[in-house]
PDB file of C-alpha atoms in Angstrom:
ATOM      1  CA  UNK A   2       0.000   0.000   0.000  1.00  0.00           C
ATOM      2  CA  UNK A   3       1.323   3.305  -0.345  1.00  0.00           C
ATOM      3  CA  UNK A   4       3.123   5.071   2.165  1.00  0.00           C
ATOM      4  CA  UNK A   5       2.667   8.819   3.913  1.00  0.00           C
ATOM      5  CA  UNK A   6       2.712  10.910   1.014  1.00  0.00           C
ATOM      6  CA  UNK A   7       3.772  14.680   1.671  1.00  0.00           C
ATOM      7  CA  UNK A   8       3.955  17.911  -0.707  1.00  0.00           C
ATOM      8  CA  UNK A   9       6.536  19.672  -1.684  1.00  0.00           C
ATOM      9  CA  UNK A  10       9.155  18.007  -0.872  1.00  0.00           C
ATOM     10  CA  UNK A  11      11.250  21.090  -1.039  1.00  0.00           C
ATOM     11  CA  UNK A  12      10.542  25.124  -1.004  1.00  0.00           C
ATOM     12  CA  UNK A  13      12.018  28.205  -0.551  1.00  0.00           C
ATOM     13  CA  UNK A  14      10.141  31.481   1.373  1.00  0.00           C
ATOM     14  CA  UNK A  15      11.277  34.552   2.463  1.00  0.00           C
ATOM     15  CA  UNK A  16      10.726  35.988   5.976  1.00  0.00           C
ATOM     16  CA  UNK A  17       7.266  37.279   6.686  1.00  0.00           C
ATOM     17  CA  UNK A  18       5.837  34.559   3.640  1.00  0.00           C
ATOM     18  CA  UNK A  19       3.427  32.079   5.198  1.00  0.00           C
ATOM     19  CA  UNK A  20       3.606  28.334   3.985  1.00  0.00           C
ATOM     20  CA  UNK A  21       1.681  25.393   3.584  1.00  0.00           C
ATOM     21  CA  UNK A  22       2.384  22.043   3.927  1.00  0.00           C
ATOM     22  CA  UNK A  23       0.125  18.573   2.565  1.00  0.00           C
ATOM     23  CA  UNK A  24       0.678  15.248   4.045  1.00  0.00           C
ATOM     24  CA  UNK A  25      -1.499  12.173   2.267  1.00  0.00           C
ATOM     25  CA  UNK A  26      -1.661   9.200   5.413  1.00  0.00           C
ATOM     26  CA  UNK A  27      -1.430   5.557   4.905  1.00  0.00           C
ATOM     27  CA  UNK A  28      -4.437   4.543   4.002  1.00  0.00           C
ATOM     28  CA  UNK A  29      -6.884   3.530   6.958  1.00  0.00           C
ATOM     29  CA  UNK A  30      -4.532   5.232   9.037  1.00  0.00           C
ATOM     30  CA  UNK A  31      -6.619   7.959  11.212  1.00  0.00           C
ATOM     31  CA  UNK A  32      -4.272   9.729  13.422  1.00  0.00           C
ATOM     32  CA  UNK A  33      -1.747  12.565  11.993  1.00  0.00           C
ATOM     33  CA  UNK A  34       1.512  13.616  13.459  1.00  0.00           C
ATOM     34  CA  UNK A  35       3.252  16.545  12.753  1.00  0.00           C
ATOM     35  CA  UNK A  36       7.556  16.778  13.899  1.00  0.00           C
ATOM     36  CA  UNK A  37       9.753  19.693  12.740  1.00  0.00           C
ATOM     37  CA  UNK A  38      13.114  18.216  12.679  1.00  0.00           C
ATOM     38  CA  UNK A  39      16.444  20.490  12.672  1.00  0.00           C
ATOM     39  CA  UNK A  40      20.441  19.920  12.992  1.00  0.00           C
ATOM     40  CA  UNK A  41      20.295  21.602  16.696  1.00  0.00           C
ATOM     41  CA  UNK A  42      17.086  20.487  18.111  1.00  0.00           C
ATOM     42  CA  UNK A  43      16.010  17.167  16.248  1.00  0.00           C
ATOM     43  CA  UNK A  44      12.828  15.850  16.025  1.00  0.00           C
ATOM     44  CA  UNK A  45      10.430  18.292  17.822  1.00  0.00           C
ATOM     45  CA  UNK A  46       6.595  17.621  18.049  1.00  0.00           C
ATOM     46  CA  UNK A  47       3.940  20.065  16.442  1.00  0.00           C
ATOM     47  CA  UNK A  48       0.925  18.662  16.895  1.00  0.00           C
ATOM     48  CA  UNK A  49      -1.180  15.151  16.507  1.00  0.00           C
ATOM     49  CA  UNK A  50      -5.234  15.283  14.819  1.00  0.00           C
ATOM     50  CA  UNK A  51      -7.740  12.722  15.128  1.00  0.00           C
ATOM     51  CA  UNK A  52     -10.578  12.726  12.940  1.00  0.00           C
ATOM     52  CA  UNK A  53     -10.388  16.008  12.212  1.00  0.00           C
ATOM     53  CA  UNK A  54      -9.440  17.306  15.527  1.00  0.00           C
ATOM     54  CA  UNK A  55      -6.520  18.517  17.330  1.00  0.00           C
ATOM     55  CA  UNK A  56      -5.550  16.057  20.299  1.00  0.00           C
ATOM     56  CA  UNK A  57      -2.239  16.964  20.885  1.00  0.00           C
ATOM     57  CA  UNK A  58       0.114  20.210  20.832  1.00  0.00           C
ATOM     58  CA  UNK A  59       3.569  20.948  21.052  1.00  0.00           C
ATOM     59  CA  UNK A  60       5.359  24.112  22.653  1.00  0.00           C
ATOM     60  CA  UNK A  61       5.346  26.048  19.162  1.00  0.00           C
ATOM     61  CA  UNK A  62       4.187  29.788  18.469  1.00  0.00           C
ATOM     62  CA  UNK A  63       0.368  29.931  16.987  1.00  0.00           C
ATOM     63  CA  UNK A  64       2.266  30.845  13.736  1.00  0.00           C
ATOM     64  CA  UNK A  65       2.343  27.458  13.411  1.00  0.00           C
ATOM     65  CA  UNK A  66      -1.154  25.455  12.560  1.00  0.00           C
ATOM     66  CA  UNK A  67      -2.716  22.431  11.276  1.00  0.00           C
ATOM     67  CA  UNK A  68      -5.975  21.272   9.981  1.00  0.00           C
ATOM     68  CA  UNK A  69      -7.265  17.616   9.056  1.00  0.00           C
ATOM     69  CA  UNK A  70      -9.830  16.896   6.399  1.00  0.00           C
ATOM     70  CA  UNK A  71     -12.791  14.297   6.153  1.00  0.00           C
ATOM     71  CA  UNK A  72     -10.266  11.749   4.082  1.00  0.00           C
ATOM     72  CA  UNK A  73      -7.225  12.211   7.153  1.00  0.00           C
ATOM     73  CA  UNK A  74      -5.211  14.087   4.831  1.00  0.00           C
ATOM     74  CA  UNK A  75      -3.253  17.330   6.919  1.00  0.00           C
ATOM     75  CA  UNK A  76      -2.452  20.619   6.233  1.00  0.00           C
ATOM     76  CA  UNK A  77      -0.008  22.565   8.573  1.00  0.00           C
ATOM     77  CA  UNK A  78       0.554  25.943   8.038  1.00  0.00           C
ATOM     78  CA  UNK A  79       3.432  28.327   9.122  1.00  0.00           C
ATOM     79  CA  UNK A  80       2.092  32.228   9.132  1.00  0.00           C
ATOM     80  CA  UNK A  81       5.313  35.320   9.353  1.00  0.00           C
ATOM     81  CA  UNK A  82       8.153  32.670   8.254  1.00  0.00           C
ATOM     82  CA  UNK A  83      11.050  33.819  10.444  1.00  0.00           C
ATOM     83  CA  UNK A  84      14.487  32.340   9.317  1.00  0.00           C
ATOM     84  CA  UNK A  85      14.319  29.799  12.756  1.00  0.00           C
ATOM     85  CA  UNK A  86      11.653  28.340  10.651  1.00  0.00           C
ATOM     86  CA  UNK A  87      13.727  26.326   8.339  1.00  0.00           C
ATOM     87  CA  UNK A  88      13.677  23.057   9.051  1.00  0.00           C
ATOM     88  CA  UNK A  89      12.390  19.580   7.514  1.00  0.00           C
ATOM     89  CA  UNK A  90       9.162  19.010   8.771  1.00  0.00           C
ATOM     90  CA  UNK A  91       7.806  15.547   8.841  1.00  0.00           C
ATOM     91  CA  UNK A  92       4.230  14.108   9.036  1.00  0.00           C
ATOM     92  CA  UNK A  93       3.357  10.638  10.674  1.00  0.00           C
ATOM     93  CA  UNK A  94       0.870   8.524  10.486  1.00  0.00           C
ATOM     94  CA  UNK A  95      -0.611   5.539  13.166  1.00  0.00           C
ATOM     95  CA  UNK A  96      -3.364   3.357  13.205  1.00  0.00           C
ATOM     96  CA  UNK A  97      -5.292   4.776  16.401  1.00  0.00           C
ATOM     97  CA  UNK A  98      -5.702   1.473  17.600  1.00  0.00           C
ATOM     98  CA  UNK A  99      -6.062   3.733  20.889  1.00  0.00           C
ATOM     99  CA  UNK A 100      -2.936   0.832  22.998  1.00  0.00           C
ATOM    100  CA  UNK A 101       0.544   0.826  21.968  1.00  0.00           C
ATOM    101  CA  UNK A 102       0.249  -0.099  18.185  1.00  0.00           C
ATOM    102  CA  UNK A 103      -1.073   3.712  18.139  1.00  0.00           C
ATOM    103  CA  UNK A 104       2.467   5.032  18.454  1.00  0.00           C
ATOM    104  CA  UNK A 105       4.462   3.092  15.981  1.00  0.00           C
ATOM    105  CA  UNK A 106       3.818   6.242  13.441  1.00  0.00           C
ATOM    106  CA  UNK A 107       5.283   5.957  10.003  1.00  0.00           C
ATOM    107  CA  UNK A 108       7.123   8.763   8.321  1.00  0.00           C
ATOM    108  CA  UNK A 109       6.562  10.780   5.153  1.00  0.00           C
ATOM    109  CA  UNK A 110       9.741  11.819   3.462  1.00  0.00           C
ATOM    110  CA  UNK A 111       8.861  15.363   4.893  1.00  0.00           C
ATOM    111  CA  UNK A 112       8.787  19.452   3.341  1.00  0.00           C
ATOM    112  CA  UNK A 113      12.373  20.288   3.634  1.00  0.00           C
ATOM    113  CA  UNK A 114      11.830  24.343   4.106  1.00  0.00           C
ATOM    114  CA  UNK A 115      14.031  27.313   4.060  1.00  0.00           C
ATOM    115  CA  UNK A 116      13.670  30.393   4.977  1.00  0.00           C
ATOM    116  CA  UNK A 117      15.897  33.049   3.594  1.00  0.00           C
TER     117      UNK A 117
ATOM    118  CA  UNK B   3       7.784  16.127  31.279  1.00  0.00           C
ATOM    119  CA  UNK B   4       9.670  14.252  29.117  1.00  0.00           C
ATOM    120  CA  UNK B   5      14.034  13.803  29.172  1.00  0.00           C
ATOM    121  CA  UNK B   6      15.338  11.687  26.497  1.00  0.00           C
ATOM    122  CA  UNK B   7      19.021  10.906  26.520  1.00  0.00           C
ATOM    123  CA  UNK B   8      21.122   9.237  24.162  1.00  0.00           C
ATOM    124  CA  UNK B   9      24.906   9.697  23.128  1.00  0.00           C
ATOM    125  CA  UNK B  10      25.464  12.487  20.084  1.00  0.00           C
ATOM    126  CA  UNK B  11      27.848   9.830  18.033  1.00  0.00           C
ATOM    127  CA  UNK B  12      29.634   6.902  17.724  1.00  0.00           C
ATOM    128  CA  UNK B  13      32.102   4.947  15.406  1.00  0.00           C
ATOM    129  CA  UNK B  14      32.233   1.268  14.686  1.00  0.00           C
ATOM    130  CA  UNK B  15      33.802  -0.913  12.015  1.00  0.00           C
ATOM    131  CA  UNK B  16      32.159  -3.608   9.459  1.00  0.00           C
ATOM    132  CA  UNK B  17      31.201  -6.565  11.489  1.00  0.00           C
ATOM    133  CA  UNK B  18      31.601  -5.142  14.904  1.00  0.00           C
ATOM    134  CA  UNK B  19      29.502  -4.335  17.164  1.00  0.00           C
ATOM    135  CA  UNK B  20      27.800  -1.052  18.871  1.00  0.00           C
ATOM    136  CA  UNK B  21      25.342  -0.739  21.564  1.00  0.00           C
ATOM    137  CA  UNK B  22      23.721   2.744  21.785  1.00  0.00           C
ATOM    138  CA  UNK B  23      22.373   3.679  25.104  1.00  0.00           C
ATOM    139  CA  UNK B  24      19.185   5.797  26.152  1.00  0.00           C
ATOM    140  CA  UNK B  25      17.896   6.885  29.568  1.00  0.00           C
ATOM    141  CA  UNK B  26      14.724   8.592  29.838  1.00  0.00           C
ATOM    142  CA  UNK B  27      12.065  10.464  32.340  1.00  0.00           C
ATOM    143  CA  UNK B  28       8.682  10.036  31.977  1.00  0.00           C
ATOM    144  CA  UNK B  29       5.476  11.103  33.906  1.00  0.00           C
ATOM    145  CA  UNK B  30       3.997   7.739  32.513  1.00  0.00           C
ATOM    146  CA  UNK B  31       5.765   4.654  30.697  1.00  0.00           C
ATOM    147  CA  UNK B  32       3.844   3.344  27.731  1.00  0.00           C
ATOM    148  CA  UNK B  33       6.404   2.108  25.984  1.00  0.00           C
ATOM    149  CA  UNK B  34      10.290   2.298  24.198  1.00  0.00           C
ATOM    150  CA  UNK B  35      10.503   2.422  20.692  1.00  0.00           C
ATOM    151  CA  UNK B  36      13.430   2.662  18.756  1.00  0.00           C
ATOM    152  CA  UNK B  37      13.576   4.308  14.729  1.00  0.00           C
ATOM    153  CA  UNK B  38      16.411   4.448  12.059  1.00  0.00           C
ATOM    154  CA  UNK B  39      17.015   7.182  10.079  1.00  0.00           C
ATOM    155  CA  UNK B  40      19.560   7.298   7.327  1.00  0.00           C
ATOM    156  CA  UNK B  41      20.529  10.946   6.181  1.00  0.00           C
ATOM    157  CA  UNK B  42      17.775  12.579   3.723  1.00  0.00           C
ATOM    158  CA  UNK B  43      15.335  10.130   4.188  1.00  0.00           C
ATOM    159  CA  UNK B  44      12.308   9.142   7.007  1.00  0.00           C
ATOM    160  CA  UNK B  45      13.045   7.587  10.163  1.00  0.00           C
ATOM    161  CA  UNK B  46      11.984   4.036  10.041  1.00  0.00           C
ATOM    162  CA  UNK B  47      10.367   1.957  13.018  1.00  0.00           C
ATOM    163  CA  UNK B  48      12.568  -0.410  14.489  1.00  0.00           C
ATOM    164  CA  UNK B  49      11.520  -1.776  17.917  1.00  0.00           C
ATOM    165  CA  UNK B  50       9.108  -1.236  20.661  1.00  0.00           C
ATOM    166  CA  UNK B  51       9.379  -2.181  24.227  1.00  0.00           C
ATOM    167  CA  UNK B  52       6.857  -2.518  26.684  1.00  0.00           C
ATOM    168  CA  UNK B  53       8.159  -4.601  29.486  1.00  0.00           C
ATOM    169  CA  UNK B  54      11.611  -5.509  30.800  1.00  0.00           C
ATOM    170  CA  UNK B  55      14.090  -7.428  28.911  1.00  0.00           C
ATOM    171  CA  UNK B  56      15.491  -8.126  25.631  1.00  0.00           C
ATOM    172  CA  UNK B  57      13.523  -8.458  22.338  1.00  0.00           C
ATOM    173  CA  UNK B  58      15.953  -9.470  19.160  1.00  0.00           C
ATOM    174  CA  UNK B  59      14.671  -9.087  15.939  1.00  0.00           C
ATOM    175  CA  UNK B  60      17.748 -10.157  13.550  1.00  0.00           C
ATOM    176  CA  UNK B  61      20.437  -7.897  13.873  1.00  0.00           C
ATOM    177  CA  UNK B  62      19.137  -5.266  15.508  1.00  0.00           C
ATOM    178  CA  UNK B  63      17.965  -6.247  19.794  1.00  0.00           C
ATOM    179  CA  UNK B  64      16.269  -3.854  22.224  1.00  0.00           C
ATOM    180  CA  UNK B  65      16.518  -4.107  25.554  1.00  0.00           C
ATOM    181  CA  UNK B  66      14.319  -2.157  28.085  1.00  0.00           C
ATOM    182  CA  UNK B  67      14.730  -1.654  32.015  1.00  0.00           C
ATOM    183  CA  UNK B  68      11.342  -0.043  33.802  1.00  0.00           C
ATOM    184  CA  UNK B  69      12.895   0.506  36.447  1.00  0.00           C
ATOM    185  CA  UNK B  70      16.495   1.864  35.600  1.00  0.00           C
ATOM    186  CA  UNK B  71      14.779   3.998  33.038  1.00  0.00           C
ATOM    187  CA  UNK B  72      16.829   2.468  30.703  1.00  0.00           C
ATOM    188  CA  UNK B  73      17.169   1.246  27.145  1.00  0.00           C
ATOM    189  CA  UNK B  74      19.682   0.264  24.537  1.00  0.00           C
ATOM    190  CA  UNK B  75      19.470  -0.987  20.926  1.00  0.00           C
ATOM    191  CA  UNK B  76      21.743  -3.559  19.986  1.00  0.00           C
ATOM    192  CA  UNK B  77      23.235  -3.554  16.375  1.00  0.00           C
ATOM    193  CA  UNK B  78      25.820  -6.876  15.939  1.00  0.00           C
ATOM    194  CA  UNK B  79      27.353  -7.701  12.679  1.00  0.00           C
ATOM    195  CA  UNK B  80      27.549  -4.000  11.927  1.00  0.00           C
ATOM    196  CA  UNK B  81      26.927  -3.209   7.400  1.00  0.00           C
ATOM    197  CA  UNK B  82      28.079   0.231   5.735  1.00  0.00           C
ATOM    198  CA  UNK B  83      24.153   0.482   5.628  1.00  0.00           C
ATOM    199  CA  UNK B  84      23.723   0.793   9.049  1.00  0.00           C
ATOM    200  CA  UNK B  85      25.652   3.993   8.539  1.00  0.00           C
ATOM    201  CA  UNK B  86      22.509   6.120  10.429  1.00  0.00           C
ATOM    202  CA  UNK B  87      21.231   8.284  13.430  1.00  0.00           C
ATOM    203  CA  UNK B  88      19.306   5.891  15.506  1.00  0.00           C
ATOM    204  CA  UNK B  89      16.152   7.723  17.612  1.00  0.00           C
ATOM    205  CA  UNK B  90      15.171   6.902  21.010  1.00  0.00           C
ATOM    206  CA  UNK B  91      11.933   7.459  21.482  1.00  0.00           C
ATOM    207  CA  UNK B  92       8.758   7.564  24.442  1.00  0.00           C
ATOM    208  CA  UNK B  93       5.179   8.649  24.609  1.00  0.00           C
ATOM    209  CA  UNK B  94       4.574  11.238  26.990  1.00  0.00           C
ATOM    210  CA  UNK B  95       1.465  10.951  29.585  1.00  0.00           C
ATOM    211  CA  UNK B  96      -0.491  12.486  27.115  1.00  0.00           C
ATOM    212  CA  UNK B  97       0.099   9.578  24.560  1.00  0.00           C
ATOM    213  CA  UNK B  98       2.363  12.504  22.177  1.00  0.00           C
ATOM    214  CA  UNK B  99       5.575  10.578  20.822  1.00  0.00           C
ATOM    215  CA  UNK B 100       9.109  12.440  21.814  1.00  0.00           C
ATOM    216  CA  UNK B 101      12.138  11.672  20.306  1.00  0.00           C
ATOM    217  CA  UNK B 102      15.700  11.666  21.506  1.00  0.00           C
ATOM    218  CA  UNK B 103      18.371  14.126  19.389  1.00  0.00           C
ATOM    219  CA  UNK B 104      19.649  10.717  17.795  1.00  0.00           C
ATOM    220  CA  UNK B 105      22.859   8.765  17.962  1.00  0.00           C
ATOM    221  CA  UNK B 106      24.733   9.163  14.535  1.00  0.00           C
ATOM    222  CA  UNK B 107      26.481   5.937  14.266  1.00  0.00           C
ATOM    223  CA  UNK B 108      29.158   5.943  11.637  1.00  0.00           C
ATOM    224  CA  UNK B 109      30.167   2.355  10.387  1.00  0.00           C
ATOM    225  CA  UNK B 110      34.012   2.431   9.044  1.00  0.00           C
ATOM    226  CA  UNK B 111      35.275  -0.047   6.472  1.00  0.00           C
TER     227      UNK B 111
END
């Protein structure tokens, strides 16, 4: 089956651009994970949905946002770029089997962003 | 909160093997689990440990101590393709999965 799709793979903004990113999930897979992953601080986590709704958020700005669609498919969004902002920002997907087969999340190749 | 510790690097040559320690602090343990993740590319699910002791799959073994707060994966008959940074990695008490910074392990000819 196919994996966690996400779009683009790579883009370039300048500061004070906003950006958005689309991750596809494994099929059948309901639960959406979004890391932004950098040199200095590795993999950091953004926020999880759930049938369409937010369940879990990390310690980011509100310039950074998400959304989830009727299919599972994601959107995060990144309003004001600032150049801390670059980063490669991976999606995830699980099977919310709700015990601890809901945490083995598969990657997407990820958005690699920069911010110049 | 969460504390996830593993070493930054290390070095190991074809055949050899390397054992790459993690210690971590949780408000809640629901688990260990372990990914690869070779440079450019996704990490990749390797283990997950739930109660103590040693689970080998192939080449790669995990090992998990509750109560030492403890893991390590276990890489024996090291391959140039195991040239990656290996991720530690625990759900928090809110179920949210938080990585480790990675262990780049660097596998010399």
């Amino acid at each position: 089956k196919a994996g966690v799709t996400q779009t683009p793979r790579y883009l370039i903004k300048t500061r004070g651009q906003q950006v958005t990113l689309s991750c596809s999930p494994i099929s059948g897979h309901r639960s959406v994970s979004w890391y932004q992953q950098t040199p200095g601080q590795g993999l950091q986590f953004l926020f999880e949905y759930f049938s369409e709704t937010q369940r879990n958020k990390g310690n980011f700005p509100g310039r950074f946002s998400g959304r989830q669609f009727s299919n599972s498919r994601s959107e995060m969004n990144v309003s004001t770029l600032e150049l801390g902002d670059s980063a490669l920002y991976l999606c995830a997907s699980s099977f919310p089997s709700g015990g601890p087969g809901a945490n083995v999340l598969t990657f997407g190749a990820g958005s690699r962003l920069t911010v110049l | 909160g969460q504390n996830i510790d593993q070493p930054t690097e290390m070095t190991a040559t074809e055949g050899a093997i390397v054992q790459i320690n993690c210690t971590y602090q949780t408000s809640g343990f629901n688990g260990l689990f372990w990914y690869q993740q070779h440079a450019g590319e996704a990490p990749t699910f390797l283990s997950y440990n739930v109660l103590d002791g040693l689970e080998e799959k192939g080449r790669f073994s995990s090992f998990l101590s509750r109560s030492k707060g403890y893991s390590y994966l276990l890489l024996k008959e090291l391959q140039m393709k195991d040239s990656a940074s290996y991720l530690c990695a625990a759900p928090d008490s809110w179920g949210k999965l938080q990585f480790g910074a990675g262990t780049q392990v660097v596998v010399t000819p």
